[in-house]
Structure formats: structure tokens, C-alpha cells
Amino acid sequence: MKMKTILLGAAAAVALSACAARAERGADGHLNIIYWQAASILNPFLSGGTKDTEAASMVIEPLARYDEKGNMVPYLVDEIPTVANGGISEDLTTITWKLSPGILWSDGTPFTSADVVFTAEYCMHPEGGCQQETKFSGVTNVEALDDLTVKITFDSPKPFPYGPFVGVESPIIQAAQFANCIGADAPNCTAENFGPFGTGPFRVTEFKANDVVSYEANPNYRDPAKPAFATVTFKGGGDAASAARAVLETGEFDYAWNLQIDPTILTQMAAGGKGEVVSSFGTSVERLMVNLSNPSADLGDKRSTLEGGPHPFLTDPIVRTALSTAIDRNLLAEVGYGAAGKPTCNVLPAPAIYASTANDACLVQDIAAANAMLDGAGWARGSDGIRAKDGVRLSILYQTSTNAVRQDTQALVKQWWGEIGVETELKNIDAAVFFGGDQSSPDTYQKLFADIEMYTNNFAGTDPEAYMNSWTCGDIPTPANNWLGSNMPRYCNPEYDALAAQMGQTSALDDRAALAKAMNDLLMQEGAMIPLIHRGDVSAHSNTLQGVLMNSRDSELWNIADWSR
Amino acid sequence: MLNYTLRRLMFSIPVLLFISFIIFLILDLAPSDPTGNLPLTIPPEVREKIRESLGLGQPMPVRYYKWCVQFFVNEPLNIWDQYWGTCSFGCEDRLRVVSYVTRSPVVDLIVQRMPQTLWVVGMSYVVGILIAIPIGVISAYKQYSWFDQTGTFVSMVGFSVPPFFSGVLVIIIFSVQLGWFPSIYDTTLKVVSWDTFMLQVRQMVMPVMVLALQTTAQISRFMRASMLDNLNQDYVRTARAKGMKESVVLLVHVLRNSLIPVITVIALGIPAVFGGAIITEQVFKVNGIGQLLIIGIQGGDAPLVQTLTFIFAVMIVMANLVADIMYGILDPRIRYD
Amino acid sequence: MTDTATTTKTEAPRSQWADVWDQFRTHRGAMIGAAFFVFICLLVTFGPMLWTLEPNYIDIRAKNQGPSMAHPFGTDQLGRDTFAQVLAGGRVSLLVGVTAMLLALFLGTLVGVVAGYFKRLDSPLMRLTDLFLALPILPLLLVIIMLFRDTLRAAFGPETGIFILVVSVIGITSWMHTARIVRGDVLSLKEQEFVLAARSIGTPSRRMILRHILPNVMSPIMVSATLGIATAIITESAISFLGLGFPSDFPTWGRLLSDSTNFMTLNPERVIWPGLAISLTVLSVNYIGDGLRDALDPRIRGR
């Protein structure tokens, strides 16, 4: 025991002097990060939650990341494979990555192509319950051509083959460490899942699940001068407001994540001068999903399905347009989101090449026009001020998850709709239930037993193909498929499906962009959704912290190796 | 009394088993889902696979049976093995109760959380009781004096103001404005010296204060009411008539006879000490048992919630048993046989 | 109770309730508490008729304002009038608080007295209490929402349906403390001389309980009532937060308090009013309870 202590001490001394000799790794001391949702596991394949993937992103890395502008940046490779440099085959079915030589794991062993192949096997194992499986969709084979070359083969031409091993959700884990954790054994490897070896700038020293992670600089990190911080605390718990307070008001912490609180409060906190609020935009859009099927409880099993028949009034395009026109998106953005929200009329507002401008008319609220539209279509106001036609009253049940900003948005929208003679009943559901997808609950967002529901969706990375496929006929949630589907509006249009199929076979970026825009415009003009806000991510860091580059397309901590004081 | 205790202990085994089944049933019926908190970018098919890998595809009785085996057999065996460093009955493939979210043994998580919960919530409970009993006694003895009126006012306001509000209020006053105490509890702090001890004290002050206010308010009210009931009893007049000292009358006779409802309330609160304080722990980021429970509930983590709730059930049954025994000690006329 | 008291007052043989009322009237704290409670009730019932601003009307240009003539309590982050919201919220909160408290008190006292008095029922009832104490409240609430919300909403309409749901949920999950406390007191009372004496002359159980046991366990019940009303008002907001309770545009004191917590530094007036409303209500109920307890105690009443 004593001998061991002495040896450890000696090793530490050597390590310390080595550090001192090699520029300034660890020179800036300690960094405090607060994520108000605590990390529960450091293996992103077993938990896809943002808090978990980002906590792990300081330790384990993918081959390439997206930078804050959405460009791919090589991390564990020297260059991004393309068709031009021969990394992607002409028929678009294979991609070959060449790993950078000399990279070490934090335990000192070399990083090789075997680790990459193992990671694919680990996630694609049918019993593992890997949460990032979609990253590997269409992959038929991952093989190591030599120690530093990995070739991925797809079952069909992949116009965008950067799913596997790119971005925060698809990092590489060490084959030697996880060898016994594959498939059904994955959950039993607590030690491995709580302390993976990585190639990143930090390594885990202590992990308390759902509470706090302690890291120290990885002595084997590839850049000898980085990271600038010797140790990091990644604390979890509380709520967004208290996290903001800890950075902006008390200065106890250096970085706080996801501060979705009332912008007035955030501005007031930031006025204290201890820190700065930063934001960036990804692809998230807060939208209203319009139920085109009939949600009446009288229909029993056919409730909110296409078999149950069309919605009594939301299938009328005039009504949907009027509902959209009555909303002041600028005000919603200002009240609920501040710097972290922009009004939008598109469900696909980013990246820029995919953003359509054809629907921007909705950016201007026009209650009078909306009223005129409804008057013209024969929706006359009754004695209670609510419009009706042929015995159908414009009465809407509007549901969303419980969240202060969403309830404010609901209140505002209800008032505007009241002004055009539409009655609204509000309903908010606990997020764990709403997004939980439990078969027996009537309150899930998939069942949509309401007329309109509101939530945010997005897609990771920069390629919208899978996201746009969400609104094809085959993706409608029904009792037959256990409500597993992402086409909440129950929108079914052969024209749209044809465009989606065409996109799957198109590889030229400009053509893909044109198709995506056409699909977006179709969805908007047919009124399957009413987009409200293009949402950004908002975080805060203390004034002493430098090098933070807010990133919505990858981990917010993607460049933590470059942070300094 | 011993007979009674033994009989109650024997009887609590089937009761607890029944309670564990009811808890399991409720958690099974509850519509929260372990995939509910995942980003929407994870498609429904993958979610279905995740659920299957968690064993959610099996019928409910099978899952209950598995939990029983894991909790009542495997976990005690594991404790035994860890204590003695042995490996009995195939410790290699022994399945422990594993959380859906952290994929780690639930019992280890609970053990990890125990220190901060006992420090903060336990301390606040002790502080609360120590303040409440004298306040209750004096308030009753000097009924409608300024002391009583102030006590009534403070405890009623204290009880009406929930911790989600008072917690934020003290943070704004003492952390933001004055900068005296940290607003975030550091669970990695190890007390090894005077300095670290002071750090620990400083980070405990605010949560203990908020929680103790609630405890004090509640217990002092019951203490006062019960004292008032007894102060007018004939035996008090008799004792005074016999020329006993007022302090003896008050503290020996009246206090002892007034403790029955107070003991009940204290016993009812003890399981809550181990259960942590959900809101206060969240506000101060103490991350004890209460925060573990609420995260488990929000994340649809059935094994974690089941295990925690069952441990509370055991505590509740035991605390109430202790209270019943205490009745017999305080008032020998109460007999259960 | 006041009605029966005033009508029976003129009768020649004074009833017990008249004595109680007389005693209650002499208790200054209780009278102030009762007057204040009645005042709050009247205010929230008739206030909205005098202060005609719609509590849910959004005037976004007037957001986060301090007190003014137009908005005496200021406005919230959407420009809704806080005074109108406190008035509207009071209706719901008081109704929920009092009804749920009475329900819990009734259940708790019933279980407690029966368990304490009848030895044979003690064990089953107390194990039932243990079971209820052990139930995980939040998942239970989620189950209850799932099973009953739509049915009740269909049967009684959204507001009454949800009111029934909220009150019964709070009542059913908070009677256990009262039951344990009352039972403990009854166990001790049962062995006292006057009870033994009453029993020896053959008083039937029902009469024993109503006449001798209940009046002597009033004080812990009154404390439970006071604490219960505070808990019920706060619990209601927690339940609404889960999506079980009233819709989000339905103000209640608990919800106003929790919504305004984050605005504490920006707009302190906003937090004070709902907090004060809850505290003062609880305080007045406390004094009423004190007075009732004294009034029901025959030993004090004589003096």
C-alpha cells in the first residue's frame, strides 16, 4: 500500500514536471460548469440526452465535429473524406476515413481503426438498445483496412454519408475497455459507462450519477499545450434560472447551459456585469402541429386517425391560414425567447441553403385580414362571439408540454385567436408524459387527442433528409403501428411523398436544397404546421472565461480544449 | 410490549410486500416513459428497441417478480459479499436492481446520496425540533402573550410560504446581495480540516434554514395545542396544590403528557428525512435522495423509483411502530394487548 | 354554524352550540380571524364585479409594471393585471383549500377515531394508513390524471370536473397525518377516568365518540386544519404544474406565487401579494381554529 502511494506520488511528480516543461497545460486552474439537468451516464450510446452527450463530449470524440457555422472539422482524422479527394466512392456507397497517426487514449494506448470498428459493432448490436442507432442507418459493414484506415459500406448510395462517427452523438469508445460490454451486457458495465477512456482533452476522475462529474486534463491529449484548465467540475441540478444566477449574479460558476428563461430576467441578470449571455441557432423550430384528422372522443379507436375522417374545421385551408395570420410571431419571439428566438414561417429555417423565403408573408400579424378571410368563407360569429358554420364551432383544444415560456405563448395565442372569433381551451401536460410515448396514456404528442399541439423539433447536423421524411404518409402514427410515427399532423399527400423519394436519390447539394425547399413550401402552403419561432440555444459564461464558441450543431463544449481564463 | 413489538414486526412483512406490489402497480400504470426525456431526433423505432433492451417488453408480473428477487435476495447477498469480501452463490452473474437511466445499481446511487441528505435534511429536522418544542411550551404557558403572538405569526407565515419561494428568496438575499453563502451545494466537498468544515457549514446554512422553518412551524403548533389541552387538566391543579415547583409541573407532568401528538408528528416526519426534500434539494442543488427521486420520476426510471419508494415504505412502517411503542412509554395506561 | 347559533339563542334551555358561540365571541383573535376570513371570501367573490379588468387580458405594452392607478398590484410578464389575477385566483384557491382540507380532515378524523377507539379495527386501518403514506404521490397523480381526467371532464365540464379531481386528489393523499395524530390522542383518552366512567354507565359507542372523544381531540384537529389549508393551496399549484390541475390560464394563488418567484428581483410587488394572501388566510384560519378549540373546551367555557 505504502509502496503504491510512493509510486503514485512519483508518477504525479513526473507528470507535473512534464507538463511544466511542455508549455501551459492546466495553467488556468479550475473550471466550473453548470448544466441544470445533471448528467446521468457518460456513454452517449446508452443515453441520448443532451446533458449526457455533452458531458461525455469532453472525454470521447468523434472523427469529425461540426463547428459553430456548421462546417465539418476533422478531429481524429487529417481531412474530411469527399468524392473529390477519393474518400467517398463514386457510387456513393462507401466512405473511407484515414485516422491521424499518433493519437493516444487517455490510458496511454494507441487509438486505432479497431476502436472505430468496435464502436460501430457496439452501437449496431441488436440487443444493445443503442440510442444513436440512426447514425448508423444503412450501414452494412465497417471494416479496418489497416491500423489507421476505416471503410464504411452502405446498403444504397448515400448522398450524405457523414452519419457514423461525425458529431457529438457518434463518438468513438475504446475497444479494449468496452470489449465485454457489447449487446445485452451494455448496461452492466457501470464502471465503463461512468468513466470511459477517451481521446479528448479531459478524463473523468469522479462521477456521481445525476449529480456531478469531476474531470482532469488528459495527460495524453494530442496537443501538449492544451487544455488550459487542469480540472473541471460539471455540476447538475436545479433549474435554468438558478444556473443563470450562479454565473451572472454570484459568479460561482463559469459556464451555464440552456438558459431558457424569461428574456427580461436574463437581461437583468446579465446587467450585473459578471458574465455574458451567448446564443446560437441550429435547426430547432417551435411549431403548432395542426391535427388534420378528427380528435373527437366519440370516435373511440379511430380517434385522431385518418380512418376517423377529416377534422371538422382544420381541414379548411382558410381557417388554418387565418389562425396563422392572427399570430404575432415577432412578439412571441420577443416575450418568450429574446436573443434566442427569431420569428419564422418555415419548418426548415436552416441551414441557409435550405431556407425558403416563399412563406414570409406570415411574419406580419394581420387580425383584420384574418377576420376578413373567415367572414368571406362563411364562418359567421355567433352570439358568444365564436365563429361557426353549418353547426361547427371554431373551438380548439390546444395542448403542449409544461414549460413557463410555452404557457406564455399559449396565453398570447389564445388571446389573438379570441380576436378572430376562435375559442381556445389550453391544456399543458407534464413533459415526461407528453413526450413519453406511453401506449396507455391519452396525453402523448403522438396520439394528439387535441386539435393543435405545440412543441419544438429539430435535426442534428446539417442534412435535413430524414427530418423531411417525417411528413410522409407512411410515418403517420396510428394504433396499428403503436402510434410510432413522427407525422403528427397526419398529413398525407402523394406529391410530397414523391418529392421525399426523389430526395433519397439525389446527391447534388443544390438539387437537394431545391427539393427540401419545395417540400417545406408544400407543408406550409397546405397548412399541416404553423411554425412560430426559430429557436436558438442560449448559454452564459463568466467574463473571465475565454474561447467559448456557441455551437448548436454539435456539443456546446466542442472546443473546450481551447477555453482559457 | 415486547410481545406486541414482535407481533407487529412479523405482521409488517406481508404488509410491506403488499405495499411493494401496489407501488409497482402504480409505477407500471403511470404514463411516464424512460425514453420521454430523450431528444426528438431519436426516432420512434429506436425508442421501441431501447424499451425492449430495458426489459419493458415483459409482462408486469414477471417484472415484479424480477424486482423482488433482485431487491430481496440479490441486494442483501451483495452487501454481504462486499462486507466480507467474499463471492457467494455466483456473485458474477447476480443481477442487481439497475436504474434505467444511469444503468448503474440503484442501491449504490442511494448510498452515494445518503450523506448530503442526512447532513442537510437530517440536520434541519433536528434543529427544527429543538427550536419547536421550547417555542410550543412557552407559547402555551404564556398563551396570548406577545411571545405567543409572534410565534404564531412567524410559524404560520413560515408554513404558508413554500420552499420554492423561500429558497429563492434566501439565495437572493444571502448569496446574490450579501455574498455570504454559496448558492450551489458542493457534493464533492470532503470535510478533512477546519476550513473544509467551515465550507460545509456555510453551504448547509441556507437549506437547513429553509427546511427547519417548515419543521418548526408544524411541530411548534402541535406542541402548543397539546400543552394547552393538558394545562387545564385536573392533575395539573392537583400537582400545583401539592406545592410542586412550577417548572416540575410544567416540564415533567404537562410536557410528558403533551408529547403524544408531537411524537406522532415527529415519527411521521422521519421517513421524510431519509426521503430528502425534493424542492429544497433542487433549489440549492444539494442533489440528495429527494433530487434522485424526482429525476427518477421525471425520467420514468421505474426500478429507481420503486426501490426508493419501497425503502421509504419500510421507514414509514418502522417509524410508526416506534411511535406506537413510545405512546406506551409516555402513557403507561395505553396497552395494545 | 353561526346561523344555528343565532337562531337557537332565544330558546329557553340554552343549547350547547349557543354556549360555544358565546365563548367564541369573547375570543378576540378568533373574531378578528373570522372577520378577516369573511372579508377575503367576500372580496374574492364580489371583487371581480367591482374590479372589472379581465384577469387573463393580455396588454403586452404594460408588462412587468409596478403598482399604479391602473394596476394597483402591478402587472405580470404578459401585462396581465395582478390584482385581477389575485382576486380570480383567490376564488379557486380558497375553494380548493377549504374543500380539500375538510375532506382530508373528515377522512383523517374518521379513520383516527375509529382506529383508536375500536381495538379490532386499529391494526387494519393503521396498515392502510401506512400504505397511503408510502404511495409515491407524483406517479400516483399521473395515473389518476390518465384514468379520470377525461371522464370527469366529460361528465362535469372542464372546470367542475377538474375541481372535483383536484380536491379529491389532495384530500385522499393528505388525510394520513391527521389520522395518526387523532388515533394517538384517542388511544390515550380512552383510558382516562371520565371515559371509563361514561362507559361503565353503558353509554353506546356512537355517543361516546361524539360526546366525549371528539371534543377532546379538537385541538390537534384544528392545528391539522390550519396546516392543511396551507398545504392544499400550495399542492394545488404543484398539481397544476404537472398538468393535472386547472389550465395554465386559470390563475390560483399557488400558481401566481410560483410563476412570480423568478421575477422576485425584477418586480417584487408581484410576489408579495399572492404570498401575503396565502399567509393571511392561513393565519386567519389559525385564529378561528384557536377560538373554536377554546370554545369547545368545557373547562375553559365555564370561566
PDB file of C-alpha atoms in Angstrom, chain A residues 228-349:
ATOM      1  CA  ALA A 228      -5.693  25.288 -20.350  1.00  0.00           C
ATOM      2  CA  PHE A 229      -7.706  24.056 -17.372  1.00  0.00           C
ATOM      3  CA  ALA A 230      -6.273  21.443 -15.038  1.00  0.00           C
ATOM      4  CA  THR A 231      -9.594  20.337 -13.565  1.00  0.00           C
ATOM      5  CA  VAL A 232     -13.276  20.778 -14.369  1.00  0.00           C
ATOM      6  CA  THR A 233     -16.417  20.384 -12.290  1.00  0.00           C
ATOM      7  CA  PHE A 234     -19.584  19.633 -14.237  1.00  0.00           C
ATOM      8  CA  LYS A 235     -22.385  20.188 -11.764  1.00  0.00           C
ATOM      9  CA  GLY A 236     -26.028  19.355 -12.374  1.00  0.00           C
ATOM     10  CA  GLY A 237     -29.343  20.079 -10.722  1.00  0.00           C
ATOM     11  CA  GLY A 238     -31.674  22.977 -10.044  1.00  0.00           C
ATOM     12  CA  ASP A 239     -33.348  24.930 -12.801  1.00  0.00           C
ATOM     13  CA  ALA A 240     -32.388  27.287 -15.596  1.00  0.00           C
ATOM     14  CA  ALA A 241     -32.917  30.447 -13.555  1.00  0.00           C
ATOM     15  CA  SER A 242     -30.675  29.311 -10.721  1.00  0.00           C
ATOM     16  CA  ALA A 243     -27.978  28.220 -13.170  1.00  0.00           C
ATOM     17  CA  ALA A 244     -28.088  31.657 -14.766  1.00  0.00           C
ATOM     18  CA  ARG A 245     -27.888  33.242 -11.334  1.00  0.00           C
ATOM     19  CA  ALA A 246     -24.794  31.201 -10.428  1.00  0.00           C
ATOM     20  CA  VAL A 247     -22.924  32.529 -13.467  1.00  0.00           C
ATOM     21  CA  LEU A 248     -24.330  36.019 -13.952  1.00  0.00           C
ATOM     22  CA  GLU A 249     -25.088  37.128 -10.403  1.00  0.00           C
ATOM     23  CA  THR A 250     -23.000  35.265  -7.845  1.00  0.00           C
ATOM     24  CA  GLY A 251     -20.132  34.330 -10.159  1.00  0.00           C
ATOM     25  CA  GLU A 252     -19.760  30.926  -8.534  1.00  0.00           C
ATOM     26  CA  PHE A 253     -19.749  29.171 -11.899  1.00  0.00           C
ATOM     27  CA  ASP A 254     -18.056  29.903 -15.225  1.00  0.00           C
ATOM     28  CA  TYR A 255     -20.480  28.410 -17.712  1.00  0.00           C
ATOM     29  CA  ALA A 256     -24.212  27.685 -17.621  1.00  0.00           C
ATOM     30  CA  TRP A 257     -26.105  25.780 -20.281  1.00  0.00           C
ATOM     31  CA  ASN A 258     -29.577  26.099 -21.801  1.00  0.00           C
ATOM     32  CA  LEU A 259     -30.952  29.170 -20.058  1.00  0.00           C
ATOM     33  CA  GLN A 260     -34.454  29.156 -21.437  1.00  0.00           C
ATOM     34  CA  ILE A 261     -35.950  31.679 -19.030  1.00  0.00           C
ATOM     35  CA  ASP A 262     -37.850  34.895 -19.467  1.00  0.00           C
ATOM     36  CA  PRO A 263     -35.579  37.177 -21.529  1.00  0.00           C
ATOM     37  CA  THR A 264     -36.338  40.159 -19.287  1.00  0.00           C
ATOM     38  CA  ILE A 265     -34.946  38.318 -16.270  1.00  0.00           C
ATOM     39  CA  LEU A 266     -31.926  37.099 -18.190  1.00  0.00           C
ATOM     40  CA  THR A 267     -31.174  40.617 -19.391  1.00  0.00           C
ATOM     41  CA  GLN A 268     -31.486  41.943 -15.862  1.00  0.00           C
ATOM     42  CA  MET A 269     -29.122  39.261 -14.544  1.00  0.00           C
ATOM     43  CA  ALA A 270     -26.612  39.928 -17.312  1.00  0.00           C
ATOM     44  CA  ALA A 271     -26.692  43.636 -16.459  1.00  0.00           C
ATOM     45  CA  GLY A 272     -24.780  42.757 -13.291  1.00  0.00           C
ATOM     46  CA  GLY A 273     -21.660  42.630 -15.438  1.00  0.00           C
ATOM     47  CA  LYS A 274     -20.264  39.340 -14.117  1.00  0.00           C
ATOM     48  CA  GLY A 275     -20.921  37.387 -17.272  1.00  0.00           C
ATOM     49  CA  GLU A 276     -22.207  37.330 -20.783  1.00  0.00           C
ATOM     50  CA  VAL A 277     -25.163  35.618 -22.457  1.00  0.00           C
ATOM     51  CA  VAL A 278     -24.350  33.839 -25.708  1.00  0.00           C
ATOM     52  CA  SER A 279     -26.671  32.236 -28.201  1.00  0.00           C
ATOM     53  CA  SER A 280     -26.572  30.378 -31.476  1.00  0.00           C
ATOM     54  CA  PHE A 281     -29.083  28.923 -33.859  1.00  0.00           C
ATOM     55  CA  GLY A 282     -29.434  25.361 -35.004  1.00  0.00           C
ATOM     56  CA  THR A 283     -32.452  23.895 -36.689  1.00  0.00           C
ATOM     57  CA  SER A 284     -34.982  23.944 -33.835  1.00  0.00           C
ATOM     58  CA  VAL A 285     -38.413  25.300 -34.674  1.00  0.00           C
ATOM     59  CA  GLU A 286     -41.210  25.783 -32.196  1.00  0.00           C
ATOM     60  CA  ARG A 287     -44.314  24.919 -34.189  1.00  0.00           C
ATOM     61  CA  LEU A 288     -48.008  24.253 -33.963  1.00  0.00           C
ATOM     62  CA  MET A 289     -48.948  20.852 -35.271  1.00  0.00           C
ATOM     63  CA  VAL A 290     -52.392  21.054 -36.840  1.00  0.00           C
ATOM     64  CA  ASN A 291     -54.436  17.898 -36.427  1.00  0.00           C
ATOM     65  CA  LEU A 292     -55.896  17.172 -39.860  1.00  0.00           C
ATOM     66  CA  SER A 293     -57.758  14.134 -38.524  1.00  0.00           C
ATOM     67  CA  ASN A 294     -60.716  14.163 -36.179  1.00  0.00           C
ATOM     68  CA  PRO A 295     -59.781  14.023 -32.469  1.00  0.00           C
ATOM     69  CA  SER A 296     -63.351  13.620 -31.203  1.00  0.00           C
ATOM     70  CA  ALA A 297     -63.562  11.211 -28.285  1.00  0.00           C
ATOM     71  CA  ASP A 298     -66.759   9.747 -29.783  1.00  0.00           C
ATOM     72  CA  LEU A 299     -64.707   8.004 -32.450  1.00  0.00           C
ATOM     73  CA  GLY A 300     -63.201   5.529 -29.967  1.00  0.00           C
ATOM     74  CA  ASP A 301     -60.336   3.646 -31.578  1.00  0.00           C
ATOM     75  CA  LYS A 302     -60.470   5.791 -34.691  1.00  0.00           C
ATOM     76  CA  ARG A 303     -59.785   8.978 -32.762  1.00  0.00           C
ATOM     77  CA  SER A 304     -57.100  11.096 -34.427  1.00  0.00           C
ATOM     78  CA  THR A 305     -56.559   8.641 -37.275  1.00  0.00           C
ATOM     79  CA  LEU A 306     -57.172   9.057 -40.985  1.00  0.00           C
ATOM     80  CA  GLU A 307     -59.863   6.359 -40.786  1.00  0.00           C
ATOM     81  CA  GLY A 308     -61.730   8.555 -38.308  1.00  0.00           C
ATOM     82  CA  GLY A 309     -62.297  11.093 -41.062  1.00  0.00           C
ATOM     83  CA  PRO A 310     -61.057  14.626 -41.579  1.00  0.00           C
ATOM     84  CA  HIS A 311     -61.017  17.288 -38.900  1.00  0.00           C
ATOM     85  CA  PRO A 312     -64.319  19.195 -38.763  1.00  0.00           C
ATOM     86  CA  PHE A 313     -62.755  22.567 -39.485  1.00  0.00           C
ATOM     87  CA  LEU A 314     -58.958  22.467 -39.516  1.00  0.00           C
ATOM     88  CA  THR A 315     -59.037  20.816 -42.938  1.00  0.00           C
ATOM     89  CA  ASP A 316     -60.430  24.116 -44.260  1.00  0.00           C
ATOM     90  CA  PRO A 317     -57.342  25.919 -45.610  1.00  0.00           C
ATOM     91  CA  ILE A 318     -58.930  29.325 -44.886  1.00  0.00           C
ATOM     92  CA  VAL A 319     -59.214  28.524 -41.192  1.00  0.00           C
ATOM     93  CA  ARG A 320     -55.606  27.399 -40.989  1.00  0.00           C
ATOM     94  CA  THR A 321     -54.355  30.461 -42.821  1.00  0.00           C
ATOM     95  CA  ALA A 322     -56.441  32.704 -40.593  1.00  0.00           C
ATOM     96  CA  LEU A 323     -55.071  31.049 -37.452  1.00  0.00           C
ATOM     97  CA  SER A 324     -51.533  31.583 -38.713  1.00  0.00           C
ATOM     98  CA  THR A 325     -52.154  35.176 -39.798  1.00  0.00           C
ATOM     99  CA  ALA A 326     -53.574  36.113 -36.411  1.00  0.00           C
ATOM    100  CA  ILE A 327     -50.302  35.273 -34.639  1.00  0.00           C
ATOM    101  CA  ASP A 328     -47.693  37.955 -33.991  1.00  0.00           C
ATOM    102  CA  ARG A 329     -44.528  35.886 -34.195  1.00  0.00           C
ATOM    103  CA  ASN A 330     -42.267  38.857 -33.541  1.00  0.00           C
ATOM    104  CA  LEU A 331     -43.958  39.453 -30.240  1.00  0.00           C
ATOM    105  CA  LEU A 332     -43.798  35.759 -29.304  1.00  0.00           C
ATOM    106  CA  ALA A 333     -40.071  35.801 -30.002  1.00  0.00           C
ATOM    107  CA  GLU A 334     -39.549  38.975 -28.019  1.00  0.00           C
ATOM    108  CA  VAL A 335     -41.589  37.905 -24.997  1.00  0.00           C
ATOM    109  CA  GLY A 336     -40.541  34.300 -24.709  1.00  0.00           C
ATOM    110  CA  TYR A 337     -37.135  33.973 -26.290  1.00  0.00           C
ATOM    111  CA  GLY A 338     -35.305  37.289 -26.576  1.00  0.00           C
ATOM    112  CA  ALA A 339     -31.992  36.789 -28.354  1.00  0.00           C
ATOM    113  CA  ALA A 340     -32.639  33.076 -28.609  1.00  0.00           C
ATOM    114  CA  GLY A 341     -35.613  33.218 -30.942  1.00  0.00           C
ATOM    115  CA  LYS A 342     -36.432  34.549 -34.393  1.00  0.00           C
ATOM    116  CA  PRO A 343     -39.869  34.525 -35.974  1.00  0.00           C
ATOM    117  CA  THR A 344     -40.113  32.032 -38.799  1.00  0.00           C
ATOM    118  CA  CYS A 345     -42.628  30.831 -41.350  1.00  0.00           C
ATOM    119  CA  ASN A 346     -40.729  27.695 -42.254  1.00  0.00           C
ATOM    120  CA  VAL A 347     -40.358  24.364 -40.587  1.00  0.00           C
ATOM    121  CA  LEU A 348     -36.917  24.116 -42.194  1.00  0.00           C
ATOM    122  CA  PRO A 349     -35.309  27.509 -41.473  1.00  0.00           C
TER     123      PRO A 349
END
